[in-house]
Short mmCIF file of C-alpha atoms in Angstrom, two decimals:
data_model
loop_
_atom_site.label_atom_id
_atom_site.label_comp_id
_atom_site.label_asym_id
_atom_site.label_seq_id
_atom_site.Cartn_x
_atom_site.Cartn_y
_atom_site.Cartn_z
CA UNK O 1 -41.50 8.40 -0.91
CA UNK O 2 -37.82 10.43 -0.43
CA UNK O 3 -36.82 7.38 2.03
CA UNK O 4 -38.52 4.51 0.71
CA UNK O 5 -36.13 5.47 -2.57
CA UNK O 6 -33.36 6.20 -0.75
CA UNK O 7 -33.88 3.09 1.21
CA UNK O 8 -34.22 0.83 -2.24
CA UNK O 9 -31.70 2.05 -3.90
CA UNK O 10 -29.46 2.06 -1.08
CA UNK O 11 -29.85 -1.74 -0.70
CA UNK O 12 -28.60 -1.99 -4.33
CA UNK O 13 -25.71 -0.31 -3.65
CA UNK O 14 -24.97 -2.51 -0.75
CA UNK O 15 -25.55 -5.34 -2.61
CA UNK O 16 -23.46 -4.67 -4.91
CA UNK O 17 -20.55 -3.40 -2.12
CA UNK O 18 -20.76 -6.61 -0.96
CA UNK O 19 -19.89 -9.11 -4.06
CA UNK O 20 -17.37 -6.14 -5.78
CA UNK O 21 -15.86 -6.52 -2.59
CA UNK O 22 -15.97 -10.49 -1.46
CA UNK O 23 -15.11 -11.02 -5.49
CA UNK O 24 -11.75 -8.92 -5.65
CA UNK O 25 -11.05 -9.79 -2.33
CA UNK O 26 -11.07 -13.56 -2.94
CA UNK O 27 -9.67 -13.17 -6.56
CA UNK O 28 -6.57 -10.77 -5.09
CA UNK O 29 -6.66 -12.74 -2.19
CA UNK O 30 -6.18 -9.89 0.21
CA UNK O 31 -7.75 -8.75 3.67
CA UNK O 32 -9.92 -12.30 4.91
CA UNK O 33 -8.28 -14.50 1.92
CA UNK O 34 -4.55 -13.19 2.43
CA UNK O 35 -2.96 -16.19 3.91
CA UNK O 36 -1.47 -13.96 6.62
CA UNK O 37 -5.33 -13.28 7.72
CA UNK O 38 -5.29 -16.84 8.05
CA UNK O 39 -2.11 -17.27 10.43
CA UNK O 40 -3.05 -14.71 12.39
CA UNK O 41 -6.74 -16.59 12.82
CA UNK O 42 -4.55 -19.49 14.43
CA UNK O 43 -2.64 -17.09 16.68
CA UNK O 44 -5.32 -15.74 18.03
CA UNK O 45 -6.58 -15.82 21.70
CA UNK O 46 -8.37 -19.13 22.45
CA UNK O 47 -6.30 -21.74 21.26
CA UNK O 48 -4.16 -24.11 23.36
CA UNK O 49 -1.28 -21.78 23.76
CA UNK O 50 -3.00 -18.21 25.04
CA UNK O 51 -2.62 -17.10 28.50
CA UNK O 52 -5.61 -18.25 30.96
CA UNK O 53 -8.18 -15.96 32.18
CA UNK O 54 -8.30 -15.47 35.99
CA UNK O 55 -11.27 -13.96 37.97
CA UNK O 56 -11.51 -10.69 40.46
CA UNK O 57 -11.36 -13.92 43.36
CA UNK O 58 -8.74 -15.29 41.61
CA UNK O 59 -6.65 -11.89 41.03
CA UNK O 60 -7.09 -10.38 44.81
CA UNK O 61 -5.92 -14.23 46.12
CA UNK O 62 -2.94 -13.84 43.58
CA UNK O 63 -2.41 -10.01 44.84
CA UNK O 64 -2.45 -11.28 48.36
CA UNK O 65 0.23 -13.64 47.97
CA UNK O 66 2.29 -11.16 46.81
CA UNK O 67 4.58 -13.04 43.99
CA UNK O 68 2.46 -11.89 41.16
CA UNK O 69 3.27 -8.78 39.00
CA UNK O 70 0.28 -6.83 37.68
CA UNK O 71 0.78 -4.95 34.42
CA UNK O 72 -1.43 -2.49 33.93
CA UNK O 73 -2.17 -2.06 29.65
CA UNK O 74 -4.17 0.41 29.80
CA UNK O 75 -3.05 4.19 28.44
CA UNK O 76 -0.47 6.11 30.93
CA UNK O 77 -3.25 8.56 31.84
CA UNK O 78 -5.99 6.30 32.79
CA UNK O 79 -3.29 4.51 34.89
CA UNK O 80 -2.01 7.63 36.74
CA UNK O 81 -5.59 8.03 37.69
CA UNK O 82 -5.85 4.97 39.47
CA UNK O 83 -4.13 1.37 39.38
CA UNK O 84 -4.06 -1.46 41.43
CA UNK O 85 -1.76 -1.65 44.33
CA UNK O 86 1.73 -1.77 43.17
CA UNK O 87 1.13 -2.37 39.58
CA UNK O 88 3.29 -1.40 36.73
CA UNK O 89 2.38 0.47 33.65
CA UNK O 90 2.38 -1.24 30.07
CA UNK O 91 0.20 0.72 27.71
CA UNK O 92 -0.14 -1.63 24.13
CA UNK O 93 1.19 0.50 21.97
CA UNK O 94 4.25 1.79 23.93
CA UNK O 95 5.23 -1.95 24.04
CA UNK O 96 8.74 -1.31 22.32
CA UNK O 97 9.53 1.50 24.38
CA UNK O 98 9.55 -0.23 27.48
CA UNK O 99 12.27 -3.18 26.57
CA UNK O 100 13.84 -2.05 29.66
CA UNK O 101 11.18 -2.92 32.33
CA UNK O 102 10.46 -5.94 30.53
CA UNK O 103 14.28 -7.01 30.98
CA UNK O 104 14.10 -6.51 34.72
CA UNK O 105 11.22 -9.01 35.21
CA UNK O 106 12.16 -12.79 35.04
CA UNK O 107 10.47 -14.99 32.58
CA UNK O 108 9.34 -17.38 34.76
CA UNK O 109 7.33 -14.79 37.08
CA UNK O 110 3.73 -15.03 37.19
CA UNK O 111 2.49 -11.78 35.23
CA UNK O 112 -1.62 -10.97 35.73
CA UNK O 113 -2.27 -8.34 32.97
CA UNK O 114 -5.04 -6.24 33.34
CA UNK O 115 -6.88 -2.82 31.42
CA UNK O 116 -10.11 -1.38 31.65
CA UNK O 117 -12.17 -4.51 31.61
CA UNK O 118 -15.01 -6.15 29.21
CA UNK O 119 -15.27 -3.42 26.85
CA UNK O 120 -11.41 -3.47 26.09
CA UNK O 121 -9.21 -6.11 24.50
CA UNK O 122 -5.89 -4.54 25.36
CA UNK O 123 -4.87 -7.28 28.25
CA UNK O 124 -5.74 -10.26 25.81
CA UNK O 125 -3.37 -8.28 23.40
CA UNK O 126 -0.59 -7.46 25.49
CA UNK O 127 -0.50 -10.80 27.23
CA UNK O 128 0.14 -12.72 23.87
CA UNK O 129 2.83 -10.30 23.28
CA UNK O 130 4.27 -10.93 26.42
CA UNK O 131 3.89 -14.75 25.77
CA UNK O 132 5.34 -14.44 22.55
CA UNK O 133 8.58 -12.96 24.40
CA UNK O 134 8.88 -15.86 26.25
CA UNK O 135 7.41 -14.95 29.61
CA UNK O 136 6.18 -18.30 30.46
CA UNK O 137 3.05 -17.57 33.21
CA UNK O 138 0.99 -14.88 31.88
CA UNK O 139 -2.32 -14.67 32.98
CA UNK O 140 -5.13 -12.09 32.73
CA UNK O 141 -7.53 -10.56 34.44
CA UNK O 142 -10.44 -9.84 32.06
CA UNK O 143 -12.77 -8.10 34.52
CA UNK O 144 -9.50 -5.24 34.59
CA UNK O 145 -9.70 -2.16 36.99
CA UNK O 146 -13.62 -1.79 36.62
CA UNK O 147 -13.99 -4.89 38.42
CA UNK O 148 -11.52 -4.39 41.08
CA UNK O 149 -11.96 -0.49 42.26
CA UNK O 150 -16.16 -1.40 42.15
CA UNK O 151 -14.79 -4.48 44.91
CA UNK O 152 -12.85 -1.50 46.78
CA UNK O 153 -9.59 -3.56 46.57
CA UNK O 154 -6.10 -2.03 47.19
CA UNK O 155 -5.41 0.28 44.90
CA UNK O 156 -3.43 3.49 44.36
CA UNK O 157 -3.97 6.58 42.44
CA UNK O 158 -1.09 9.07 41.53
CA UNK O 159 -1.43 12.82 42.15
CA UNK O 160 -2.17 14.57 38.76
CA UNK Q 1 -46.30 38.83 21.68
CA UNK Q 2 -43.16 36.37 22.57
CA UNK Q 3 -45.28 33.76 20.27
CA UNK Q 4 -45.52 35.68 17.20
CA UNK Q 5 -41.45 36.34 17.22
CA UNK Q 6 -40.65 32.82 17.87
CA UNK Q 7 -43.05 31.55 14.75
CA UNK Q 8 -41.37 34.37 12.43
CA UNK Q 9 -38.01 33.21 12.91
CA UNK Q 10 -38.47 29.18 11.92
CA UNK Q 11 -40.61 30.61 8.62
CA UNK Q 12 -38.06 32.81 8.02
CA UNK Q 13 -35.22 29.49 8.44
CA UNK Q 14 -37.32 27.39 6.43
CA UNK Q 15 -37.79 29.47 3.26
CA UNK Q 16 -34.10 30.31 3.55
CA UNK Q 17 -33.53 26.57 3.92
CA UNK Q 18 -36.09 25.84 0.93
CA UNK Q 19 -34.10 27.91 -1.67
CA UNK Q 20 -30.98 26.38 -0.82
CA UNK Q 21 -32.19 22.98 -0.59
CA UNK Q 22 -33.92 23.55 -4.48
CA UNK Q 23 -30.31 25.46 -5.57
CA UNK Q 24 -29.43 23.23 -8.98
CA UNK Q 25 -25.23 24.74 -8.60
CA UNK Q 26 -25.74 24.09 -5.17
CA UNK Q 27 -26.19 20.55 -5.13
CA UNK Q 28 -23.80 19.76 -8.08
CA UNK Q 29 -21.03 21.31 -5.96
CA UNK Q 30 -22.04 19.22 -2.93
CA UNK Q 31 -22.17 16.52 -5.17
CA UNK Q 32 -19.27 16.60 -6.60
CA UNK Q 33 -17.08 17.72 -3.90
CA UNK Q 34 -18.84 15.03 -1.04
CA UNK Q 35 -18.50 12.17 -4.27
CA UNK Q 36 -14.76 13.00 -5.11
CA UNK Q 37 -13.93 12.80 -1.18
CA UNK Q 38 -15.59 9.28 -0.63
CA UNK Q 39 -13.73 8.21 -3.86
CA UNK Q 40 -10.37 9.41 -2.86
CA UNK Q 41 -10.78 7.88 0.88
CA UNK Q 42 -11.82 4.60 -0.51
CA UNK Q 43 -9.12 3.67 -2.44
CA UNK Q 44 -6.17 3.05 0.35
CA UNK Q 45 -9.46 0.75 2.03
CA UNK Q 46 -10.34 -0.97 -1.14
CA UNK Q 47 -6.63 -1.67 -1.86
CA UNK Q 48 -5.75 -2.86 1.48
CA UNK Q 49 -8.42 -4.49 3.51
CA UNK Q 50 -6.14 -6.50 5.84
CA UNK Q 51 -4.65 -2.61 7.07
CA UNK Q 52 -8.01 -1.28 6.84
CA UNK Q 53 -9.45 -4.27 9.13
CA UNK Q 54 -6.48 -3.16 11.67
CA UNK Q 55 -7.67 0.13 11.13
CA UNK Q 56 -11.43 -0.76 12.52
CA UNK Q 57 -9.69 -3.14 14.95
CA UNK Q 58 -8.46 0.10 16.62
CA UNK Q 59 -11.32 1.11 17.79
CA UNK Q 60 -12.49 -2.00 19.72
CA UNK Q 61 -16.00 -2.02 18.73
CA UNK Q 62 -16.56 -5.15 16.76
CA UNK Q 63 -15.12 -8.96 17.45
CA UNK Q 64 -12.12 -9.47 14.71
CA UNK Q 65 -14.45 -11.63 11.95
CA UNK Q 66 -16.99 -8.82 11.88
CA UNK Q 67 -14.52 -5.86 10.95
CA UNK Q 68 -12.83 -8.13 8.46
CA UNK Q 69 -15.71 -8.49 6.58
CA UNK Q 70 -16.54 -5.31 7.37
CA UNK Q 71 -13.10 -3.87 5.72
CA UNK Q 72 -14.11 -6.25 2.86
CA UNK Q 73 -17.39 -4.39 1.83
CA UNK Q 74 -16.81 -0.42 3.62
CA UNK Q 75 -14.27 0.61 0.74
CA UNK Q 76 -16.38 -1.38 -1.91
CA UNK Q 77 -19.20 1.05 -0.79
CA UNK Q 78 -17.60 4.34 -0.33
CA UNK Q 79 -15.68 4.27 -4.15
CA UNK Q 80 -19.91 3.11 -4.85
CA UNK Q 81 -21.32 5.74 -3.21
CA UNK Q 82 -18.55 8.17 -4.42
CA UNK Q 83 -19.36 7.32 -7.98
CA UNK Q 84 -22.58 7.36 -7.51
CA UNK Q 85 -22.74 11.42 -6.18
CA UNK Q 86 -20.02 12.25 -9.26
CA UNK Q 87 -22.21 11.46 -12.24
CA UNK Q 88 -25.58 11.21 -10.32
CA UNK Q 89 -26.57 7.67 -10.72
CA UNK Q 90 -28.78 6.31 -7.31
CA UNK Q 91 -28.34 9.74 -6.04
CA UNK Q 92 -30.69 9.47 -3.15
CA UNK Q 93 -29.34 6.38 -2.21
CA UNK Q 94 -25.97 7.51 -2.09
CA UNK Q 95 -26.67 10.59 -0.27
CA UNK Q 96 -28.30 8.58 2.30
CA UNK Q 97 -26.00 5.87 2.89
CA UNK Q 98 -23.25 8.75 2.87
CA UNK Q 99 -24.77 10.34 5.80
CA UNK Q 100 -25.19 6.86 7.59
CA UNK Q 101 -21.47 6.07 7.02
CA UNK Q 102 -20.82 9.57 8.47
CA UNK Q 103 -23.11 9.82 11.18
CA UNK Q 104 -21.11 5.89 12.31
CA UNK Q 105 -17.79 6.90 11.77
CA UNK Q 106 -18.57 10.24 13.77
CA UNK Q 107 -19.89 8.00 16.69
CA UNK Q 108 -17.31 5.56 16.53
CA UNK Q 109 -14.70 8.37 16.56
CA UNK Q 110 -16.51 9.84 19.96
CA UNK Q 111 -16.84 6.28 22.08
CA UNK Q 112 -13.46 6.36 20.95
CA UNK Q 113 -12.16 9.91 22.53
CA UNK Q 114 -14.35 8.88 25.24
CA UNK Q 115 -12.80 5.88 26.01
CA UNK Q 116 -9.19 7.64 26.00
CA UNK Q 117 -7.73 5.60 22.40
CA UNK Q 118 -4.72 7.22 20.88
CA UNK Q 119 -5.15 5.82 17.55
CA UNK Q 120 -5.44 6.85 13.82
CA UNK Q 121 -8.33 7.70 12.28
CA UNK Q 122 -8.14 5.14 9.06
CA UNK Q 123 -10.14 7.62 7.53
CA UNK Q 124 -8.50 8.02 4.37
CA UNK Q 125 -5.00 6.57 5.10
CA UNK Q 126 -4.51 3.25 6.72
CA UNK Q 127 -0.95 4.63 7.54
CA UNK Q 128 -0.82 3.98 11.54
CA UNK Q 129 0.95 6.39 12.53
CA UNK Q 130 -0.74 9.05 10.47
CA UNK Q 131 -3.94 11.13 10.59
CA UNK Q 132 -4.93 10.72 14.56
CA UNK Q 133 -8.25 10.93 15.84
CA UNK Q 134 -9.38 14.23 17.60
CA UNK Q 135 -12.13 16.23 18.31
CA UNK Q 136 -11.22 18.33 14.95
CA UNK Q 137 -12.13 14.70 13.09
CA UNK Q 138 -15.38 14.93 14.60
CA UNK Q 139 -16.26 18.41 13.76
CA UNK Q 140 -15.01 17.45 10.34
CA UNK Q 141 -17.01 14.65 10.12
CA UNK Q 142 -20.27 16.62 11.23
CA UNK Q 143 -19.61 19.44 9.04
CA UNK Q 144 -19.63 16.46 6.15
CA UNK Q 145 -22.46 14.55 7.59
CA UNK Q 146 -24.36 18.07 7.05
CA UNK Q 147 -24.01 18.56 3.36
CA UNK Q 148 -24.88 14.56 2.93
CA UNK Q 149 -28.30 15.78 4.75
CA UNK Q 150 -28.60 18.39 2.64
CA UNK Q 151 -28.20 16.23 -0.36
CA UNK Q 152 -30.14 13.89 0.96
CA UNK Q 153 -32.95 16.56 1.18
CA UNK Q 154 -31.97 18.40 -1.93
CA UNK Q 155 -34.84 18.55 -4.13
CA UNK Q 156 -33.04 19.23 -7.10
CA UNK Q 157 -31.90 16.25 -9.42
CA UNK Q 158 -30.57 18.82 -12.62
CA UNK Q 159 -27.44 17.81 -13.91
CA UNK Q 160 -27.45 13.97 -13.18
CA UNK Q 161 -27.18 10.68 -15.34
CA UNK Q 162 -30.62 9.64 -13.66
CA UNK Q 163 -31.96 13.16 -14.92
CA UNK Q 164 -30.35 13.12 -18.65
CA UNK Q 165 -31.84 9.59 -18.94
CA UNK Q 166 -35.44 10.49 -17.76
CA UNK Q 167 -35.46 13.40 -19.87
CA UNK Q 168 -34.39 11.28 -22.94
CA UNK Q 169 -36.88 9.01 -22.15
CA UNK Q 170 -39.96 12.13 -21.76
CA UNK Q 171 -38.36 13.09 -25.74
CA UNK Q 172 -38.85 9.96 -27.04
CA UNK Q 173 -42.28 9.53 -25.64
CA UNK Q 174 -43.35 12.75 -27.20
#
């Protein structure tokens, strides 16, 4: 009886969430109608101009020929417990703070970006920022450090 | 002998728990306290739900078109359900979807700890840089998701619209 209520009038309240908020939404055109939601939509990974995806294969041949730079987005401390081989550390949100390492790399080098794996979107992220600078060959390696420390590939960890 | 002791104690609990549970001042306090907190975090999420769509973003739970539409309706429902617990209208709806909202945010909060994100809450500002999550946010969060049970199981309904109105309607009848 106590949930059966709670469950019925619960669905009217959610109901009626759901046009207050599509209705002022649309009429203040904020949020999904703001045109900036809209820009963004077209920016977004997927289209024409976002860096390619490149497999575990693809990655250790690219790591073997030694020309590619691996950037690392995932947070400093999940990279100080283990990286792959010779990989440099870009965490998303530190971005701005590390100008100077960006400036050292040329823009025509081919940059793999890389972070935890499926579950995390910070490589798709950090690679469009990258693009976005003008680093011309950025490519990313979706299946991240999961993929490569469960294929025992080179990798380094740094004493805590 | 070890029997007998451990039956007491739960009795004991659950008259304790009965009393409180049928307390009229009680559950207007909860009420009122839980209904002016879900109104006051609403309104930032309400008023911006591109930020607050950021905000879920953060957490990397839900593909981008979800937690937009999901930032469309969340504030919508919290200022609902905030209203709702103030003047006592739905009230056992409200209590209940309060302790759902709670008992997601808490969870989302965890996987995110868990998964090592250094990002802000969005709880009740959309500020970035403001109000990061913790492990204080989720004891927080549980000590609020406990007095939404407790409404939620309140038996007590005195000092309500719903309550007024029914007893308005019992006058005329007689």
């Amino acid at each position: 009886m106590r949930f059966q209520q709670a469950l019925r009038e619960a669905f009217w309240l959610g109901i009626a969430a759901v046009f207050l908020g599509f209705v002022y939404t649309a009429s203040t055109e904020k949020g999904v109608f703001s045109r900036s939601f809209t820009e963004r939509k077209n920016d977004a990974p997927g289209t024409v101009s976002s860096p390619a995806m490149v497999s575990l294969d693809q990655a250790k041949t690219l790591f073997d020929g030694g020309d590619a730079l691996f950037i690392d987005a995932r947070h400093e401390f999940d990279y100080k417990l283990g990286h792959i081989r010779s990989a440099i550390n870009i965490p998303l949100n530190s971005l701005d703070t590390r100008q100077d390492v960006l400036s050292t790399i040329s823009k025509e080098r081919l940059i793999i970006v890389y972070c935890d794996g499926a579950e995390c979107n910070s490589s798709i992220e950090l690679s469009a920022k990258l693009s976005a600078f003008g680093f011309s060959n950025v490519k990313i390696f979706f299946g991240g450090w999961r993929e490569w420390e469960a294929a025992k590939f080179p990798l380094e960890r740094q004493p805590q | 002998m070890e029997g007998v002791g451990s039956r007491e104690i739960p009795f004991g609990a659950a008259t304790a728990m009965k009393h409180l549970l049928s307390n009229n001042y009680l559950s207007l306090l909860t009420r009122l306290f839980l209904g002016t907190l879900f109104v006051i975090s609403s309104i930032d999420k309400v008023a911006d739900p591109g930020a607050f769509a950021d905000s879920i973003n953060n957490y990397k739970l839900f593909p981008p078109i979800l937690t937009t539409s999901l930032a469309t309706v969340l504030g919508w429902l919290e200022l609902l359900c905030g209203v709702s617990l103030l003047f006592g209208i739905l009230s056992r709806g409200s209590s209940f979807l309060v302790s759902l909202m709670l008992a997601v945010f808490t969870l989302a909060v965890f996987s995110a700890l868990v998964r090592g994100l250094d990002i802000s809450c969005g709880c009740f500002t959309q500020d970035p840089a403001a109000d990061k999550i913790g492990w204080t946010k989720i004891v927080q969060n549980l000590s609020l998701l406990g007095l939404g049970l407790f409404l939620f199981f309140s038996d007590t309904n005195k000092f309500t619209v719903e309550a007024y109105f029914r007893n308005k309607q019992l006058d005329d009848v007689r």
